[in-house]
Short mmCIF file of C-alpha atoms in Angstrom, two decimals:
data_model
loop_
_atom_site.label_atom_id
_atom_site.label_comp_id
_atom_site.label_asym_id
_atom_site.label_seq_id
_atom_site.Cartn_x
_atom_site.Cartn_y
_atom_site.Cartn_z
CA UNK A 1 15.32 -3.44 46.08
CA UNK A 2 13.93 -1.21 43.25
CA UNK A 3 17.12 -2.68 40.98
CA UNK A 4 17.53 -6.02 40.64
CA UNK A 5 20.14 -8.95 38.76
CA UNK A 6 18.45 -12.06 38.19
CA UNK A 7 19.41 -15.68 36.39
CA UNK A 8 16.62 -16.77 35.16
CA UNK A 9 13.48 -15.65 32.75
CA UNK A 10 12.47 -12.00 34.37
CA UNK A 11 8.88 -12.40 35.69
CA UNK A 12 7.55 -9.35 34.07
CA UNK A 13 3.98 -9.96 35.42
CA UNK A 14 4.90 -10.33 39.22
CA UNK A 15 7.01 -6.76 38.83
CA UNK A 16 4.39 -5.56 37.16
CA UNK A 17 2.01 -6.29 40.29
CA UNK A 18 4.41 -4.40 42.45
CA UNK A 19 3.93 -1.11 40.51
CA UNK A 20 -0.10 -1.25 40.64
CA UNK A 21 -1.14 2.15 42.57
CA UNK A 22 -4.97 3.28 43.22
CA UNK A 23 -3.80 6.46 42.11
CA UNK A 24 -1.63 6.01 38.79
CA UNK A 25 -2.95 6.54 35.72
CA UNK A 26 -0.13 5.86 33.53
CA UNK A 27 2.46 2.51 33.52
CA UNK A 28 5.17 2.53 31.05
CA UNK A 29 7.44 -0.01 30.84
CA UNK A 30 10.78 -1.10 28.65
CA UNK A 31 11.73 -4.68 27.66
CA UNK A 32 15.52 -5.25 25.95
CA UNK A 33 14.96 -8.14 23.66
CA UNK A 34 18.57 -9.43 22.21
CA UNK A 35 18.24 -9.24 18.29
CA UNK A 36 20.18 -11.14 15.59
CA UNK A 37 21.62 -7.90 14.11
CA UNK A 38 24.41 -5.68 15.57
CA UNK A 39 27.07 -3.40 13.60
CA UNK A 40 26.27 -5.46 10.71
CA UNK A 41 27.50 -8.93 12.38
CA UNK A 42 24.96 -11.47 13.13
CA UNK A 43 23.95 -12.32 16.88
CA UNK A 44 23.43 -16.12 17.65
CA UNK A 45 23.31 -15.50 21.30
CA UNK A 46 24.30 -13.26 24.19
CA UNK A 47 26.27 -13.55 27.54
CA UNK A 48 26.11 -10.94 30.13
CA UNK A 49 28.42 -10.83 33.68
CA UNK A 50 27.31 -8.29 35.68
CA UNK A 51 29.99 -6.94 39.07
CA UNK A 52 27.22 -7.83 41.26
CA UNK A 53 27.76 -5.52 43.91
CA UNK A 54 28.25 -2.66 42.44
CA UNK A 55 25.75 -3.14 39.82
CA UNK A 56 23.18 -3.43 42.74
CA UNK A 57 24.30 0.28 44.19
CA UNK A 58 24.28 1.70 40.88
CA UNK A 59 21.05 0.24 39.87
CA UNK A 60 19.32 1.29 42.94
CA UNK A 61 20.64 4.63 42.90
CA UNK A 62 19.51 5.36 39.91
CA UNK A 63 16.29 4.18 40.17
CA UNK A 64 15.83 6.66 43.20
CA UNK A 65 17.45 9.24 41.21
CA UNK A 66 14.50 8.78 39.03
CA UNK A 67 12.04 8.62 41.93
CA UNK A 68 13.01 12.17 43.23
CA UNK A 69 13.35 13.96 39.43
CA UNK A 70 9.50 12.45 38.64
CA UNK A 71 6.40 12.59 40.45
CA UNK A 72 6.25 8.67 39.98
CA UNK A 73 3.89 5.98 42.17
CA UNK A 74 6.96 2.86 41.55
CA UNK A 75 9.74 2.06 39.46
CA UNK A 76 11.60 -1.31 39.53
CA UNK A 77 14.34 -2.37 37.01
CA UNK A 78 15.20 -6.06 36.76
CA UNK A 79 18.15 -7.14 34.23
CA UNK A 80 19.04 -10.42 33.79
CA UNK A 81 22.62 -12.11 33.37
CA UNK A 82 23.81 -15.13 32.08
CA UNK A 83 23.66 -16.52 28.99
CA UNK A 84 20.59 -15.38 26.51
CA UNK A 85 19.44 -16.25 23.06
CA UNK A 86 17.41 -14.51 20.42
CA UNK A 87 14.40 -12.09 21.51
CA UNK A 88 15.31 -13.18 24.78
CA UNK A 89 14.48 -10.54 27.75
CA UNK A 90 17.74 -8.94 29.07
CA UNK A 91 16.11 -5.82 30.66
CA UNK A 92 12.85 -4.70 31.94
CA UNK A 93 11.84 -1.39 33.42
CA UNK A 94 8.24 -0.28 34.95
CA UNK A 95 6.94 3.04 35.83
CA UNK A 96 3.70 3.89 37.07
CA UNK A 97 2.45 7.37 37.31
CA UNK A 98 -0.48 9.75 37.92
CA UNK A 99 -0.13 10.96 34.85
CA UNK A 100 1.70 9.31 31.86
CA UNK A 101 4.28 11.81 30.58
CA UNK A 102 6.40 11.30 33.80
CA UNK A 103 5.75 7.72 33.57
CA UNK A 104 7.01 8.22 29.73
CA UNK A 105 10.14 10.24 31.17
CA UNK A 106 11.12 8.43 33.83
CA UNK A 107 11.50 4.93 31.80
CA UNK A 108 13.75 6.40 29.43
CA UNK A 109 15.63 8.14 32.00
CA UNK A 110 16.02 4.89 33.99
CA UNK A 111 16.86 2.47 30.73
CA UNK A 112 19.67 5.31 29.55
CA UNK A 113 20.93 5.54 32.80
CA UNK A 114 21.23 1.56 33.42
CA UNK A 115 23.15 1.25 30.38
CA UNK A 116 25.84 3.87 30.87
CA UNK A 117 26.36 3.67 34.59
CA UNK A 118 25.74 0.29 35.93
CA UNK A 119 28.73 -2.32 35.67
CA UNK A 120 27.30 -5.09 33.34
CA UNK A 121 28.90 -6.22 29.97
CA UNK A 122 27.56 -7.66 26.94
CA UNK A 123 29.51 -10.52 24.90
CA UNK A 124 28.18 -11.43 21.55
CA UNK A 125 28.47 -14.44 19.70
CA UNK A 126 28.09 -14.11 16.15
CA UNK A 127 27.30 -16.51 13.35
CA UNK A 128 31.17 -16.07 11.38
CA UNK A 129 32.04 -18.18 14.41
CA UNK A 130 33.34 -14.64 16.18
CA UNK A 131 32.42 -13.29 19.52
CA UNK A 132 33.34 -9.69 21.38
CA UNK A 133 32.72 -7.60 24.55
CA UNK A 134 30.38 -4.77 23.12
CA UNK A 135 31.95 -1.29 23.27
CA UNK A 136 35.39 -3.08 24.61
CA UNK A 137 36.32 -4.54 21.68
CA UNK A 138 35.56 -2.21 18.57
CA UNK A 139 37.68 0.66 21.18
CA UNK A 140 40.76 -1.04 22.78
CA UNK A 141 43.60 0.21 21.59
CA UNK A 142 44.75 -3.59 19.76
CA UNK A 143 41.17 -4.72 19.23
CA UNK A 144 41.05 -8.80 19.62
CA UNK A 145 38.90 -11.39 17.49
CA UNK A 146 38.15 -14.82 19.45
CA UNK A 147 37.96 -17.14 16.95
CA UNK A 148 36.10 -20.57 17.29
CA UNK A 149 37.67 -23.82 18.79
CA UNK B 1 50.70 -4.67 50.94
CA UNK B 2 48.39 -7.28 49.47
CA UNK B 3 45.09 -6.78 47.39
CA UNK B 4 42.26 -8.30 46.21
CA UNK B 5 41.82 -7.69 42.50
CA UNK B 6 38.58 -9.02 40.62
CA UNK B 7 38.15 -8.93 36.91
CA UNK B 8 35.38 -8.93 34.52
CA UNK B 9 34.40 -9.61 30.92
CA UNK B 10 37.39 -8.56 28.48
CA UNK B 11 39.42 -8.27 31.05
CA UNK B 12 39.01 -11.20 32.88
CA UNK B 13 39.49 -13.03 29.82
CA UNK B 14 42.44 -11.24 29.11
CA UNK B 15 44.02 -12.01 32.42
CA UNK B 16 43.02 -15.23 32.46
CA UNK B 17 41.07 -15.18 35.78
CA UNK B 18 38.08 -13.52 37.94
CA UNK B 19 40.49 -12.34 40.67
CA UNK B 20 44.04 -13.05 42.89
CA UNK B 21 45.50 -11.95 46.11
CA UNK B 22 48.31 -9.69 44.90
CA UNK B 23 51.38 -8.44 46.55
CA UNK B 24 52.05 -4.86 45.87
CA UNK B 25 53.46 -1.14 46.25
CA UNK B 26 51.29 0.36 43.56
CA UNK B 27 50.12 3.49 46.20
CA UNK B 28 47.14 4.12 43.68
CA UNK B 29 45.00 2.51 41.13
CA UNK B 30 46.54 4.54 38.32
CA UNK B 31 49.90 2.66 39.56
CA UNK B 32 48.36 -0.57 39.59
CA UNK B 33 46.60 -1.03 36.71
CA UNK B 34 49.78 0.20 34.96
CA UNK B 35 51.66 -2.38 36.78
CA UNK B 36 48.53 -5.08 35.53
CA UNK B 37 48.17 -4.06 32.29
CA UNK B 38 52.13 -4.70 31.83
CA UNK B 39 51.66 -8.02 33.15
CA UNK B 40 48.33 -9.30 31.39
CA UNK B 41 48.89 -6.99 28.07
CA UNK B 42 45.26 -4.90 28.73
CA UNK B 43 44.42 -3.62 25.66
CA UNK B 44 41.80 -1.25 27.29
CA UNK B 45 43.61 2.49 28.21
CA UNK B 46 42.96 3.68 31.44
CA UNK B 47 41.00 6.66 30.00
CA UNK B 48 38.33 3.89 28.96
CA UNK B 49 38.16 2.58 32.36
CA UNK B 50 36.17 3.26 35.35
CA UNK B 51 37.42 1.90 38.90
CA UNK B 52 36.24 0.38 42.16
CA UNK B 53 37.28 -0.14 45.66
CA UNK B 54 35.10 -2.26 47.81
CA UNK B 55 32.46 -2.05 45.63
CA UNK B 56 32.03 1.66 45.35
CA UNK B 57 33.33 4.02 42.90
CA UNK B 58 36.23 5.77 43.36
CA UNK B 59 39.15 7.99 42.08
CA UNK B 60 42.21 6.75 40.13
CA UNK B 61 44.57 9.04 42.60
CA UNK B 62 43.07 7.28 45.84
CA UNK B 63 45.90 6.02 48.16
CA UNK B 64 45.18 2.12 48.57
CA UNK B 65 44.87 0.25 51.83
CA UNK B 66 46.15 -3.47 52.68
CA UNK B 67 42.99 -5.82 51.64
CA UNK B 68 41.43 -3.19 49.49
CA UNK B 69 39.68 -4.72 46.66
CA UNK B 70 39.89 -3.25 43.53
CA UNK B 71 38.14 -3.61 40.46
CA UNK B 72 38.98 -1.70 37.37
CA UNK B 73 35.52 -1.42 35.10
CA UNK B 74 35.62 -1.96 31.13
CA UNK B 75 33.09 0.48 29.19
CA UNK B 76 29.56 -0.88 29.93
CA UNK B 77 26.85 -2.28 27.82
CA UNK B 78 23.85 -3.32 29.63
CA UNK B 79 20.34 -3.52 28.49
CA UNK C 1 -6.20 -4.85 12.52
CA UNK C 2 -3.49 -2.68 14.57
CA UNK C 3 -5.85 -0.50 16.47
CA UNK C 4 -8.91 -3.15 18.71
CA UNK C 5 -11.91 -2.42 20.90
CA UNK C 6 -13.08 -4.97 23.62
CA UNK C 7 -15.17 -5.04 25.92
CA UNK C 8 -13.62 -7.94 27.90
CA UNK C 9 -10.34 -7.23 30.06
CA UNK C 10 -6.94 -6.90 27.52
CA UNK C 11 -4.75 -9.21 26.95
CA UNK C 12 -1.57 -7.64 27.12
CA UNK C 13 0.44 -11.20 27.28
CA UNK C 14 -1.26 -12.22 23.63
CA UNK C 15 -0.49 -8.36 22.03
CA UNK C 16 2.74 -8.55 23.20
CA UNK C 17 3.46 -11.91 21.45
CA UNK C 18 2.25 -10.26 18.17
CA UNK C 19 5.43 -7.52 18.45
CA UNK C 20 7.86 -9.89 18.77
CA UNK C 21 11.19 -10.04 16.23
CA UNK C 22 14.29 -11.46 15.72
CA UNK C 23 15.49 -7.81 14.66
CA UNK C 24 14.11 -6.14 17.54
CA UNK C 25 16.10 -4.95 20.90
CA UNK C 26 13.78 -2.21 21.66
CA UNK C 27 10.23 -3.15 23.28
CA UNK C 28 7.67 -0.55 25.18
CA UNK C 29 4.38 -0.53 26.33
CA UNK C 30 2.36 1.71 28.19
CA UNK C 31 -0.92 0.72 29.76
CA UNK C 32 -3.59 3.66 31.13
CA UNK C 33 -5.12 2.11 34.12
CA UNK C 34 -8.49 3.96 36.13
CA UNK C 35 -6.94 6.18 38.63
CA UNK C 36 -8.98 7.04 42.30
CA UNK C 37 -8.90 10.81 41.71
CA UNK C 38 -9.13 12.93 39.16
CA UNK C 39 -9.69 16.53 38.54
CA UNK C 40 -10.09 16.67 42.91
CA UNK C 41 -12.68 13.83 42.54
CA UNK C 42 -12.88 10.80 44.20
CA UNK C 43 -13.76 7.88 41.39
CA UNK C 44 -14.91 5.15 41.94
CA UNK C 45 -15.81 3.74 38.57
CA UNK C 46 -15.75 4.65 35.06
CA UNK C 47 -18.13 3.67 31.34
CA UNK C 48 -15.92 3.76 28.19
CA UNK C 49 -18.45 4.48 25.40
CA UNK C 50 -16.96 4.53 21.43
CA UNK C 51 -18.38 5.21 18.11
CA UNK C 52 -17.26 2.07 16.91
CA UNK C 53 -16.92 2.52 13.43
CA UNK C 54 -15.53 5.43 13.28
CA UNK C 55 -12.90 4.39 16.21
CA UNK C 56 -11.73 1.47 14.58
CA UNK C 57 -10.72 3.32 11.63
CA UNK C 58 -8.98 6.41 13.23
CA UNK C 59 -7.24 3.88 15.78
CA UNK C 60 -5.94 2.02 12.25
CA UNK C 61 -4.74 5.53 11.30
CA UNK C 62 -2.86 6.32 14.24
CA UNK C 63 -1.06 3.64 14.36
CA UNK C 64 -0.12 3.53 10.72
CA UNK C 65 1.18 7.11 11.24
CA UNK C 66 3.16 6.09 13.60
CA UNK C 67 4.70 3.12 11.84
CA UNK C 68 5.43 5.24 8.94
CA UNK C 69 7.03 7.72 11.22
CA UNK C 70 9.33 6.15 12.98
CA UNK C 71 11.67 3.11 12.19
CA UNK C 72 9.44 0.51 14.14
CA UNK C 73 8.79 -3.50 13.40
CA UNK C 74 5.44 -3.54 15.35
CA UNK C 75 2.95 -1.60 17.22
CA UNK C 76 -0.29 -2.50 18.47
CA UNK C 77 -2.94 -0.48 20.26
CA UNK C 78 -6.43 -1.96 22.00
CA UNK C 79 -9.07 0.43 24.26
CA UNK C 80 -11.27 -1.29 26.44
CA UNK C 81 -14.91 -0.24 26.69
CA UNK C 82 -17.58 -0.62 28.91
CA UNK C 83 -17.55 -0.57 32.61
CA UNK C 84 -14.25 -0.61 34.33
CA UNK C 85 -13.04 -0.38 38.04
CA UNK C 86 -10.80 0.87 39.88
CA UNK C 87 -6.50 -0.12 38.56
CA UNK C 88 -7.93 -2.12 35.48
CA UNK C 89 -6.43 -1.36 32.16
CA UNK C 90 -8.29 1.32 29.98
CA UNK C 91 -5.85 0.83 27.27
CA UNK C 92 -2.84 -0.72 25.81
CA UNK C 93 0.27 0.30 23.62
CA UNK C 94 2.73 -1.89 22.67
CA UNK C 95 5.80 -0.86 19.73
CA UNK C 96 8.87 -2.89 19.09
CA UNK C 97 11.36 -1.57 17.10
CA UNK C 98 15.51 -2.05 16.75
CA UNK C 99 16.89 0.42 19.21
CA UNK C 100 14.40 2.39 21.75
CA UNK C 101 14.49 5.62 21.10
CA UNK C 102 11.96 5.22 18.33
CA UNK C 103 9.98 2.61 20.31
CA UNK C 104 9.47 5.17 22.98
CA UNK C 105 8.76 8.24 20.54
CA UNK C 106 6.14 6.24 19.14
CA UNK C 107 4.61 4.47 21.51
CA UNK C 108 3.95 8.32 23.35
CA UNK C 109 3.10 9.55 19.37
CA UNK C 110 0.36 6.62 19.41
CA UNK C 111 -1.48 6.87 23.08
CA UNK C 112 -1.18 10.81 22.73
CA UNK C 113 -2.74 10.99 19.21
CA UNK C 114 -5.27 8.18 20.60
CA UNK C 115 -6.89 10.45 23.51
CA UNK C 116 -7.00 13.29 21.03
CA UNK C 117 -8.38 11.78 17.89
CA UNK C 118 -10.21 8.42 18.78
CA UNK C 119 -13.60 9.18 19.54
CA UNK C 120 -13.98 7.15 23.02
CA UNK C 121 -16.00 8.83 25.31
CA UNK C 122 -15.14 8.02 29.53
CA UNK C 123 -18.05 8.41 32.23
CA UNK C 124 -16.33 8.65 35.66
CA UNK C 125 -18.90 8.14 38.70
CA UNK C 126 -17.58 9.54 41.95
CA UNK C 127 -17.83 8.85 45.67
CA UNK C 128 -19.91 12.12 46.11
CA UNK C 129 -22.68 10.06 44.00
CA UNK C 130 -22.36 12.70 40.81
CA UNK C 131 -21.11 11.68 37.89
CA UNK C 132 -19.83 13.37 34.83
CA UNK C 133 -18.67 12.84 31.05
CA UNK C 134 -14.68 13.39 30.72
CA UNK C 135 -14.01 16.55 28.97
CA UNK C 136 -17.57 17.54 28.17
CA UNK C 137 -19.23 18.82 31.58
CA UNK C 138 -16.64 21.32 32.34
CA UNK C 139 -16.37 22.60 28.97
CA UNK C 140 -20.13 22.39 28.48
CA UNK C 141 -22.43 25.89 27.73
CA UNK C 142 -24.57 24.42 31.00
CA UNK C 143 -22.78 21.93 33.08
CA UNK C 144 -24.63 19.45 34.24
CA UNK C 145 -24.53 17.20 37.20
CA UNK C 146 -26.32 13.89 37.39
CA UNK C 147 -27.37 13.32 40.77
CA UNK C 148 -27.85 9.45 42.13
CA UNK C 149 -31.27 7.98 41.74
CA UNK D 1 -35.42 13.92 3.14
CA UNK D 2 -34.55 11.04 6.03
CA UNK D 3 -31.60 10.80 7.58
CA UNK D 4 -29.58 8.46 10.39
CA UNK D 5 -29.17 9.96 13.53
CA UNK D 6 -26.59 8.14 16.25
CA UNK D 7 -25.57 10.00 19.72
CA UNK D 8 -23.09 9.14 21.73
CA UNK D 9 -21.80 9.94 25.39
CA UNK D 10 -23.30 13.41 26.86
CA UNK D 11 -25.19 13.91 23.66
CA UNK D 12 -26.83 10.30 23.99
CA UNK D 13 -28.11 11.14 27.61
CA UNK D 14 -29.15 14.65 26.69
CA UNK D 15 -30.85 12.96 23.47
CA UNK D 16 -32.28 10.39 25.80
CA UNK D 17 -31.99 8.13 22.57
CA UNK D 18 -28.79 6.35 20.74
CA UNK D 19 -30.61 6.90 17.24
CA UNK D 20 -33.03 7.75 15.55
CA UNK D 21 -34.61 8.43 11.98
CA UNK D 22 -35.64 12.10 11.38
CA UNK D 23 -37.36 13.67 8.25
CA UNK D 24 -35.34 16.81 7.95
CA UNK D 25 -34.95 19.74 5.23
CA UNK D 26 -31.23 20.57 7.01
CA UNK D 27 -28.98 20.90 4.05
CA UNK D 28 -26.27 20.94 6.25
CA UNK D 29 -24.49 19.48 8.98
CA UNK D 30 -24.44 22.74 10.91
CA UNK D 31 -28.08 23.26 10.00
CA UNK D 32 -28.77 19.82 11.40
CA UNK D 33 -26.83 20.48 14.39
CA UNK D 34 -29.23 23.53 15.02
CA UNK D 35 -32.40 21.91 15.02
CA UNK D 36 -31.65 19.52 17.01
CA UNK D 37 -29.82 21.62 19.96
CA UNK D 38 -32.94 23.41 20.09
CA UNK D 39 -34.97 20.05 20.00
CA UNK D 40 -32.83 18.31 22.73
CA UNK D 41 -31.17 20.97 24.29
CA UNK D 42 -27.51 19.95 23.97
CA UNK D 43 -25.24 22.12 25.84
CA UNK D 44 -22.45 21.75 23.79
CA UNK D 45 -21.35 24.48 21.28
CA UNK D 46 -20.51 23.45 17.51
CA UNK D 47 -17.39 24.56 18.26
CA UNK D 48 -16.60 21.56 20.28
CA UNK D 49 -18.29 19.11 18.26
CA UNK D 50 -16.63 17.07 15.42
CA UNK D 51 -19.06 15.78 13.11
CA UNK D 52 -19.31 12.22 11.22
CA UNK D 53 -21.37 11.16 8.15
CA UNK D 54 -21.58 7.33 7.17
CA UNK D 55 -18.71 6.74 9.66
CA UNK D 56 -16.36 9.37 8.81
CA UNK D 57 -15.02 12.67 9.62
CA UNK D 58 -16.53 15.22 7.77
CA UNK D 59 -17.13 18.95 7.07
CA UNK D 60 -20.33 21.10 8.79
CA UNK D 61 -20.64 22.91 5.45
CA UNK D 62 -21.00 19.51 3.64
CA UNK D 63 -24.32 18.96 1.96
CA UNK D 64 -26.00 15.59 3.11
CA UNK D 65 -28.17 13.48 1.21
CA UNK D 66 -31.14 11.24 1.88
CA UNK D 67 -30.06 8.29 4.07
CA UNK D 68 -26.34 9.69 5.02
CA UNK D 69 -25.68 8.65 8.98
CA UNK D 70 -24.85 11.28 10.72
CA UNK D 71 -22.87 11.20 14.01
CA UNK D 72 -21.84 14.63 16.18
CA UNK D 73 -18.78 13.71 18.37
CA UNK D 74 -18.59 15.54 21.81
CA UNK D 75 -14.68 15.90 22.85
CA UNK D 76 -13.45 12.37 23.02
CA UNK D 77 -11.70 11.44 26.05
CA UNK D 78 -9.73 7.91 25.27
CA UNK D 79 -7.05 6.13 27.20
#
């Protein structure tokens, strides 16, 4: 499983291990941290729900899509779901490579990919007591405000 | 014929639960997420929406099956 | 400082802490590790040599460039020196910044402008016993090859 | 006058000696640079050479002075 959904605290130095190659040069790798700004509101903390299955597929596939565009040694993506709090870790992705620019390339590509495609959604709480699903809310037709309590 | 529907995030929140047996005709999911979003008051348009059956992808226009189970997926926002 | 030799092994756990912030959602590293082949080569172990000095102070300049170039909260670079084996880290890159397009613009501006600019100097010894001086040899008037004993 | 010499890398082994002091009448980097090609036989052209004075990049036309350090940087090869 090159993609992978996990509960708890993402062990970045064991997935780090599994992308050590005698032959790569290069290792690039992406953390998502959650911040305390977005769109202007303040974040207090995160929840994300992931459709498990799916997300799984999707993830894998597009690591492997990744695998076959780059001349890469590994690549593992591991996001985490649940509930998360300020600089957090919500997403990690490794490449290693001969050389780095594909190693560069194929981090993005896998990181841009993993947030358009794979089924996992984002709910903010913010500090005006508010809370929304990110890119649900802001463009549903009759957007909603939870309010506190 | 009966399905298994499963909802997530906004959705489920807006329906008020992760998923329900449901007794149907909708022949498509086009049909039945009209036929949900009447019930539970989506505010999400089907244009926004991607949707699953048995955990794969899959058209809006695809004839449904007894026991399929369907998920219709809000816009994403991982990482 | 924002740009560190050492000649002890890098400790990518400790840098990492220094990039952290509540503003950013955007973290990437990239770590050059000593690679088995290179240039048709079999290598079996390498000497980093640097004019200290002088590297510490184009290092600083690097990565100040890069933090005045792109929107970034941190960045951090350290190069190892001295003998290294095979898969240990040569160098590290870490940036941090609010979304990650800029975190992985700059952390590529930072280790490309490094191998260019820095002057770091890499010995690789081979399996055939030779040994040769990254960069100079080849593009030397005379190349030379230094036999074993 | 007496100057700071310090080799690195290629030129260090080809020097056989990290530094030295040398009495010299080179006005000049590049002048420099010549007498001591032909002294240690360094195989690399000016051309590929950056040079240094008192720790910083510098010009080969630029005149040195009594005591400057003086540093000729093969092509670096970092990361």
């Amino acid at each position: 499983m090159r993609f992978r959904l996990t509960s708890s605290a993402i062990d970045t130095d064991s997935a780090r291990r599994e992308l050590l190659d005698l032959g790569a040069g290069g290792y690039v790798s992406f953390e998502g941290w959650v911040r305390n700004y977005n769109e202007g509101q303040e974040v207090i903390r995160l929840e994300y729900e992931a459709f498990q299955e799916l997300a799984a597929k999707e993830g894998e596939r597009i690591v492997a899509e990744a695998l076959q565009r780059f001349p890469l040694k590994h690549a593992l993506c591991i996001h985490r779901i649940g509930a998360l709090d300020l600089t957090d870790m919500a997403v990690w992705v490794g490449v290693s490579s001969v050389h780095r620019g594909e190693a560069f390339d194929a981090c993005r590509f896998i990181i841009d990919e993993v947030k358009h495609r794979v089924p996992i959604w984002k709910k903010e709480h913010y500090r005006s007591g508010d809370s929304g699903w990110v890119n649900c809310e802001r463009c549903a037709a009759a957007p909603i405000h939870h309010q506190r309590g | 014929m009966q399905l298994k529907i499963q909802y997530y995030a906004l959705m489920r929140e807006q329906a008020g639960r992760s998923e329900e047996l449901l007794e149907t005709s909708a022949a498509t999911p086009a049909a039945l997420y009209g036929e949900l979003a009447a019930r539970y008051g989506f505010t999400l348009m089907p244009e926004q929406l991607k949707v699953a059956v048995n955990s794969e992808f899959t058209d809006w226009s695809r004839r449904l099956s007894a026991g399929d189970a369907v998920v219709f997926i809000p816009p994403v926002a991982g990482g």
